[in-house]
């Protein structure tokens, strides 16, 4: 069956360090992958999209990689700040004109 | 300025009741969605409408019925509410011609069934 897994339900890091979140999938061949941020009590907000033919994408302190052989995407936040604390969701195009979301990783950046 | 709005934000009701959640988007998008997010934060697609036409209907009980009066609105009506319906319901929209189904979410409606 198709599956999307995100590493550890929660990730705690110190301010200034790089946070690395993982998204693994099985039985999909997505044309693209997206990352969203969700704050408590709010809807997810789109951050970045990476296509299957792109290895890496950057936006300010964010970097996403996409390895279609490993079926994995890594999401990095460099020089992390307490304001980066949130839940981060990866989402795949599964060819149904909708996205399928992972269960999310809750990131906590300690000052 | 709100792009995707939902009402109400909170909904507390008794089992067996019927309730509706409304959603409106002012982004000019063609496609709207309903998602359910359970207590474990897993976000799951329920329905999708494109230009008022139902295009995705996941395995959702018949008690849930979406209604799209126009492409800017997608309402969700739930009959005979059950305890297991307690969750946060998110409306979202996207423009198929835009960047790869990027979803714009509303603030969510927290439904609590007692």
XYZ file of N, CA, C and O in Angstrom, chain B:
456
model
N -9.318 40.615 3.357
C -8.091 40.091 2.796
C -7.977 38.578 2.958
O -7.082 37.970 2.384
N -8.854 37.982 3.788
C -8.734 36.553 4.065
C -8.887 35.772 2.774
O -9.832 35.965 2.018
N -7.951 34.833 2.507
C -7.962 34.105 1.257
C -8.967 32.964 1.294
O -9.811 32.844 0.417
N -8.847 32.107 2.319
C -9.775 31.005 2.512
C -10.338 31.133 3.921
O -9.575 31.128 4.886
N -11.638 31.272 4.010
C -12.246 31.447 5.328
C -13.240 30.328 5.594
O -13.853 29.788 4.661
N -13.370 29.982 6.852
C -14.292 28.932 7.277
C -15.088 29.428 8.467
O -14.558 30.145 9.320
N -16.333 29.005 8.530
C -17.147 29.277 9.709
C -17.971 28.038 10.042
O -18.459 27.356 9.131
N -18.129 27.728 11.317
C -17.516 28.429 12.457
C -16.089 27.947 12.716
O -15.662 26.981 12.114
N -15.394 28.593 13.604
C -14.045 28.177 14.002
C -14.135 26.996 14.977
O -13.285 26.108 14.943
N -15.128 27.042 15.840
C -15.356 25.960 16.806
C -16.814 25.536 16.723
O -17.707 26.374 16.545
N -17.026 24.235 16.885
C -18.376 23.690 16.819
C -18.454 22.559 17.834
O -17.751 21.558 17.704
N -19.279 22.747 18.841
C -19.488 21.723 19.858
C -20.940 21.310 19.784
O -21.838 22.166 19.833
N -21.185 20.010 19.667
C -22.550 19.555 19.457
C -22.739 18.158 20.034
O -21.775 17.469 20.366
N -23.971 17.766 20.126
C -24.296 16.448 20.663
C -24.327 15.417 19.540
O -24.614 15.723 18.372
N -24.067 14.183 19.929
C -24.203 13.057 18.994
C -25.603 13.043 18.392
O -26.580 13.354 19.084
N -25.684 12.719 17.136
C -26.977 12.604 16.483
C -27.444 13.875 15.794
O -28.359 13.837 14.958
N -26.809 14.999 16.136
C -27.211 16.267 15.508
C -26.684 16.364 14.079
O -25.785 15.626 13.673
N -27.260 17.323 13.337
C -26.795 17.649 11.984
C -26.159 19.036 12.030
O -26.743 19.955 12.618
N -25.006 19.173 11.397
C -24.333 20.475 11.401
C -23.685 20.749 10.043
O -23.414 19.829 9.270
N -23.432 22.033 9.806
C -22.762 22.443 8.556
C -21.573 23.323 8.853
O -21.582 24.094 9.821
N -20.571 23.203 7.992
C -19.402 24.078 8.039
C -19.322 24.764 6.673
O -19.482 24.110 5.637
N -19.079 26.074 6.716
C -19.041 26.821 5.452
C -17.612 27.212 5.102
O -16.784 27.454 5.983
N -17.335 27.276 3.818
C -16.012 27.671 3.349
C -16.150 28.579 2.139
O -16.963 28.317 1.236
N -15.330 29.604 2.125
C -15.318 30.538 0.999
C -13.877 30.902 0.674
O -13.054 31.085 1.573
N -13.572 31.005 -0.612
C -12.243 31.474 -1.001
C -12.382 32.628 -1.985
O -13.261 32.607 -2.859
N -11.505 33.613 -1.817
C -11.541 34.782 -2.704
C -10.294 34.857 -3.570
O -9.872 35.933 -3.992
N -9.700 33.689 -3.822
C -8.467 33.619 -4.610
C -8.740 33.392 -6.095
O -7.804 33.363 -6.891
N -10.007 33.179 -6.436
C -10.334 32.899 -7.829
C -9.926 31.497 -8.264
O -9.796 31.225 -9.454
N -9.731 30.604 -7.306
C -9.320 29.233 -7.629
C -10.483 28.409 -8.162
O -11.653 28.684 -7.880
N -10.102 27.362 -8.939
C -11.123 26.495 -9.531
C -11.469 25.309 -8.664
O -12.525 24.703 -8.828
N -10.561 24.917 -7.803
C -10.715 23.663 -7.073
C -10.722 23.911 -5.580
O -9.904 24.682 -5.069
N -11.636 23.253 -4.898
C -11.725 23.367 -3.440
C -11.774 21.972 -2.820
O -12.206 21.011 -3.470
N -11.332 21.883 -1.579
C -11.167 20.600 -0.913
C -11.672 20.672 0.532
O -11.679 21.741 1.144
N -12.038 19.511 1.029
C -12.205 19.341 2.467
C -11.232 18.265 2.938
O -11.140 17.196 2.334
N -10.521 18.591 4.033
C -9.619 17.661 4.684
C -10.075 17.470 6.125
O -10.641 18.389 6.737
N -9.761 16.295 6.657
C -10.008 16.027 8.073
C -8.651 15.785 8.743
O -7.834 15.002 8.230
N -8.415 16.466 9.864
C -7.184 16.243 10.623
C -7.563 15.679 11.983
O -8.240 16.328 12.775
N -7.099 14.452 12.220
C -7.490 13.789 13.471
C -6.564 14.189 14.615
O -5.684 15.027 14.450
N -6.763 13.532 15.734
C -6.018 13.908 16.948
C -4.523 13.654 16.809
O -3.717 14.252 17.510
N -4.149 12.772 15.881
C -2.732 12.503 15.645
C -2.160 13.418 14.565
O -1.063 13.192 14.069
N -2.919 14.422 14.178
C -2.489 15.445 13.224
C -2.380 14.937 11.794
O -1.803 15.603 10.949
N -2.939 13.751 11.537
C -2.869 13.227 10.183
C -3.933 13.908 9.332
O -5.121 13.869 9.651
N -3.503 14.527 8.236
C -4.387 15.323 7.383
C -4.827 14.473 6.200
O -4.010 14.053 5.386
N -6.129 14.225 6.102
C -6.619 13.299 5.081
C -7.673 13.950 4.198
O -8.616 14.560 4.698
N -7.510 13.797 2.879
C -8.468 14.371 1.926
C -9.813 13.665 2.067
O -9.893 12.447 2.248
N -10.878 14.462 2.012
C -12.225 13.903 2.030
C -12.888 14.082 0.665
O -13.378 13.142 0.067
N -12.939 15.326 0.229
C -13.621 15.662 -1.017
C -12.827 16.714 -1.773
O -12.093 17.500 -1.183
N -13.063 16.724 -3.090
C -12.513 17.786 -3.907
C -13.540 18.161 -4.975
O -14.165 17.277 -5.575
N -13.710 19.449 -5.191
C -14.619 19.957 -6.213
C -13.827 20.839 -7.177
O -13.013 21.659 -6.754
N -14.113 20.664 -8.450
C -13.520 21.534 -9.459
C -14.651 22.189 -10.235
O -15.459 21.492 -10.861
N -14.722 23.509 -10.181
C -15.805 24.230 -10.857
C -17.183 23.645 -10.527
O -17.979 23.358 -11.420
N -17.422 23.434 -9.282
C -18.697 22.935 -8.727
C -18.949 21.458 -9.012
O -20.008 20.942 -8.704
N -17.974 20.774 -9.603
C -18.161 19.362 -9.901
C -17.307 18.504 -8.977
O -16.104 18.764 -8.818
N -17.903 17.482 -8.381
C -17.186 16.601 -7.471
C -16.179 15.773 -8.249
O -16.534 15.071 -9.206
N -14.881 15.849 -7.873
C -13.873 15.072 -8.582
C -13.171 14.066 -7.686
O -12.583 13.114 -8.172
N -13.176 14.268 -6.405
C -12.627 13.295 -5.470
C -13.639 13.081 -4.350
O -14.147 14.032 -3.770
N -13.899 11.822 -4.088
C -14.769 11.478 -2.975
C -14.146 10.265 -2.319
O -14.296 9.144 -2.795
N -13.359 10.510 -1.283
C -12.678 9.416 -0.604
C -13.698 8.583 0.179
O -14.873 8.904 0.205
N -13.218 7.550 0.799
C -14.115 6.670 1.548
C -14.585 7.407 2.796
O -13.970 7.322 3.855
N -15.628 8.161 2.598
C -16.197 8.972 3.671
C -17.643 8.526 3.854
O -18.330 8.276 2.863
N -18.099 8.393 5.090
C -19.498 7.979 5.294
C -20.481 8.892 4.560
O -20.238 10.092 4.385
N -21.593 8.308 4.144
C -22.631 9.068 3.438
C -23.214 10.195 4.270
O -23.898 11.073 3.733
N -22.940 10.169 5.551
C -23.444 11.234 6.428
C -22.783 12.582 6.105
O -23.271 13.628 6.496
N -21.662 12.511 5.401
C -20.950 13.729 5.010
C -21.358 14.082 3.582
O -21.204 13.256 2.673
N -21.863 15.295 3.399
C -22.243 15.692 2.048
C -21.730 17.095 1.757
O -22.121 18.066 2.409
N -20.839 17.192 0.775
C -20.353 18.509 0.368
C -21.345 19.152 -0.593
O -22.060 18.459 -1.316
N -21.358 20.478 -0.559
C -22.228 21.212 -1.493
C -21.453 22.427 -1.985
O -20.916 23.201 -1.186
N -21.429 22.606 -3.305
C -20.703 23.733 -3.871
C -21.671 24.594 -4.671
O -21.930 24.306 -5.837
N -22.204 25.653 -4.079
C -23.161 26.506 -4.801
C -22.516 27.282 -5.946
O -23.178 27.598 -6.928
N -21.235 27.586 -5.798
C -20.466 28.230 -6.861
C -19.003 27.926 -6.600
O -18.670 27.360 -5.558
N -18.115 28.302 -7.524
C -16.743 27.818 -7.376
C -15.970 28.508 -6.255
O -14.860 28.105 -5.937
N -16.574 29.511 -5.629
C -15.914 30.173 -4.515
C -16.340 29.607 -3.162
O -15.799 29.997 -2.136
N -17.308 28.727 -3.169
C -17.851 28.195 -1.915
C -17.906 26.676 -1.952
O -18.293 26.081 -2.960
N -17.545 26.072 -0.833
C -17.702 24.631 -0.661
C -18.082 24.390 0.790
O -17.276 24.604 1.684
N -19.314 23.967 0.995
C -19.818 23.738 2.344
C -19.830 22.244 2.639
O -19.877 21.411 1.723
N -19.762 21.919 3.914
C -19.768 20.516 4.336
C -20.900 20.315 5.325
O -20.936 20.968 6.379
N -21.821 19.449 4.979
C -22.931 19.138 5.869
C -22.729 17.738 6.435
O -22.384 16.809 5.678
N -22.919 17.617 7.734
C -22.738 16.317 8.385
C -24.021 15.941 9.115
O -24.502 16.700 9.974
N -24.565 14.804 8.748
C -25.779 14.300 9.403
C -25.415 13.320 10.517
O -24.384 12.646 10.461
N -26.327 13.236 11.488
C -26.224 12.208 12.536
C -24.800 12.099 13.080
O -24.155 11.045 13.005
N -24.313 13.178 13.628
C -22.925 13.232 14.098
C -22.615 12.137 15.098
O -23.436 11.772 15.946
N -21.379 11.608 14.968
C -20.888 10.552 15.850
C -19.640 11.047 16.569
O -18.973 11.983 16.123
N -19.324 10.349 17.680
C -18.148 10.744 18.465
C -16.889 10.779 17.607
O -16.049 11.665 17.735
N -16.778 9.806 16.711
C -15.583 9.698 15.869
C -15.440 10.804 14.839
O -14.404 10.901 14.178
N -16.458 11.617 14.713
C -16.375 12.745 13.776
C -15.601 13.911 14.373
O -15.262 14.869 13.671
N -15.325 13.848 15.668
C -14.567 14.914 16.328
C -13.181 15.009 15.691
O -12.444 14.030 15.637
N -12.866 16.178 15.207
C -11.598 16.402 14.497
C -11.555 17.876 14.107
O -12.497 18.628 14.379
N -10.463 18.259 13.457
C -10.404 19.589 12.848
C -10.612 19.416 11.348
O -9.936 18.587 10.719
N -11.511 20.176 10.791
C -11.821 20.094 9.367
C -11.270 21.331 8.673
O -11.556 22.458 9.079
N -10.473 21.076 7.648
C -9.863 22.176 6.899
C -10.424 22.224 5.493
O -10.505 21.203 4.806
N -10.758 23.410 5.085
C -11.088 23.684 3.697
C -9.813 24.195 3.023
O -8.967 24.833 3.674
N -9.657 23.910 1.758
C -8.498 24.402 1.017
C -8.913 24.665 -0.419
O -9.965 24.200 -0.877
N -8.094 25.430 -1.112
C -8.354 25.655 -2.531
C -7.036 25.613 -3.283
O -5.957 25.757 -2.689
N -7.128 25.375 -4.577
C -5.950 25.419 -5.432
C -6.389 25.754 -6.835
O -7.577 25.632 -7.181
N -5.426 26.183 -7.633
C -5.710 26.477 -9.028
C -4.989 25.444 -9.864
O -3.764 25.434 -9.885
N -5.707 24.534 -10.517
C -5.057 23.457 -11.272
C -4.050 23.953 -12.286
O -3.087 23.299 -12.575
N -4.300 25.126 -12.814
C -3.344 25.655 -13.778
C -2.148 26.286 -13.112
O -1.181 26.654 -13.765
N -2.225 26.400 -11.809
C -1.144 27.038 -11.054
C -0.052 26.043 -10.705
O 0.073 25.005 -11.333
N 0.705 26.383 -9.670
C 1.874 25.571 -9.356
C 1.492 24.271 -8.668
O 1.352 24.223 -7.465
N 1.308 23.235 -9.453
C 1.250 21.883 -8.935
C 0.348 21.662 -7.736
O 0.763 21.101 -6.739
N -0.902 22.122 -7.873
C -1.852 21.833 -6.803
C -1.445 22.381 -5.451
O -1.820 21.821 -4.417
N -0.678 23.426 -5.407
C -0.357 24.040 -4.124
C -1.655 24.401 -3.421
O -2.533 25.046 -3.987
N -1.766 23.971 -2.180
C -3.004 24.129 -1.436
C -2.951 25.380 -0.551
O -1.945 25.653 0.098
N -4.064 26.092 -0.543
C -4.227 27.240 0.352
C -5.317 26.862 1.338
O -6.473 26.656 0.950
N -4.935 26.773 2.594
C -5.835 26.265 3.614
C -6.550 27.377 4.371
O -6.005 28.473 4.569
N -7.760 27.041 4.808
C -8.465 27.895 5.745
C -7.950 27.652 7.157
O -7.068 26.813 7.366
N -8.496 28.375 8.136
C -8.007 28.279 9.511
C -8.481 27.031 10.251
O -8.006 26.754 11.344
N -9.411 26.291 9.659
C -9.880 25.071 10.303
C -11.125 25.287 11.153
O -11.381 26.400 11.647
N -11.899 24.229 11.278
C -13.067 24.205 12.172
C -12.889 23.022 13.111
O -12.805 21.883 12.661
N -12.790 23.321 14.401
C -12.638 22.241 15.374
C -14.014 21.761 15.788
O -14.774 22.503 16.436
N -14.334 20.550 15.400
C -15.633 19.945 15.704
C -15.473 18.994 16.881
O -14.628 18.102 16.855
N -16.275 19.207 17.901
C -16.287 18.326 19.069
C -17.686 17.756 19.217
O -18.656 18.519 19.344
N -17.773 16.442 19.164
C -19.064 15.769 19.314
C -19.114 15.124 20.693
O -18.231 14.333 21.046
N -20.105 15.505 21.463
C -20.214 15.008 22.854
C -21.217 13.868 22.965
O -22.167 13.794 22.161
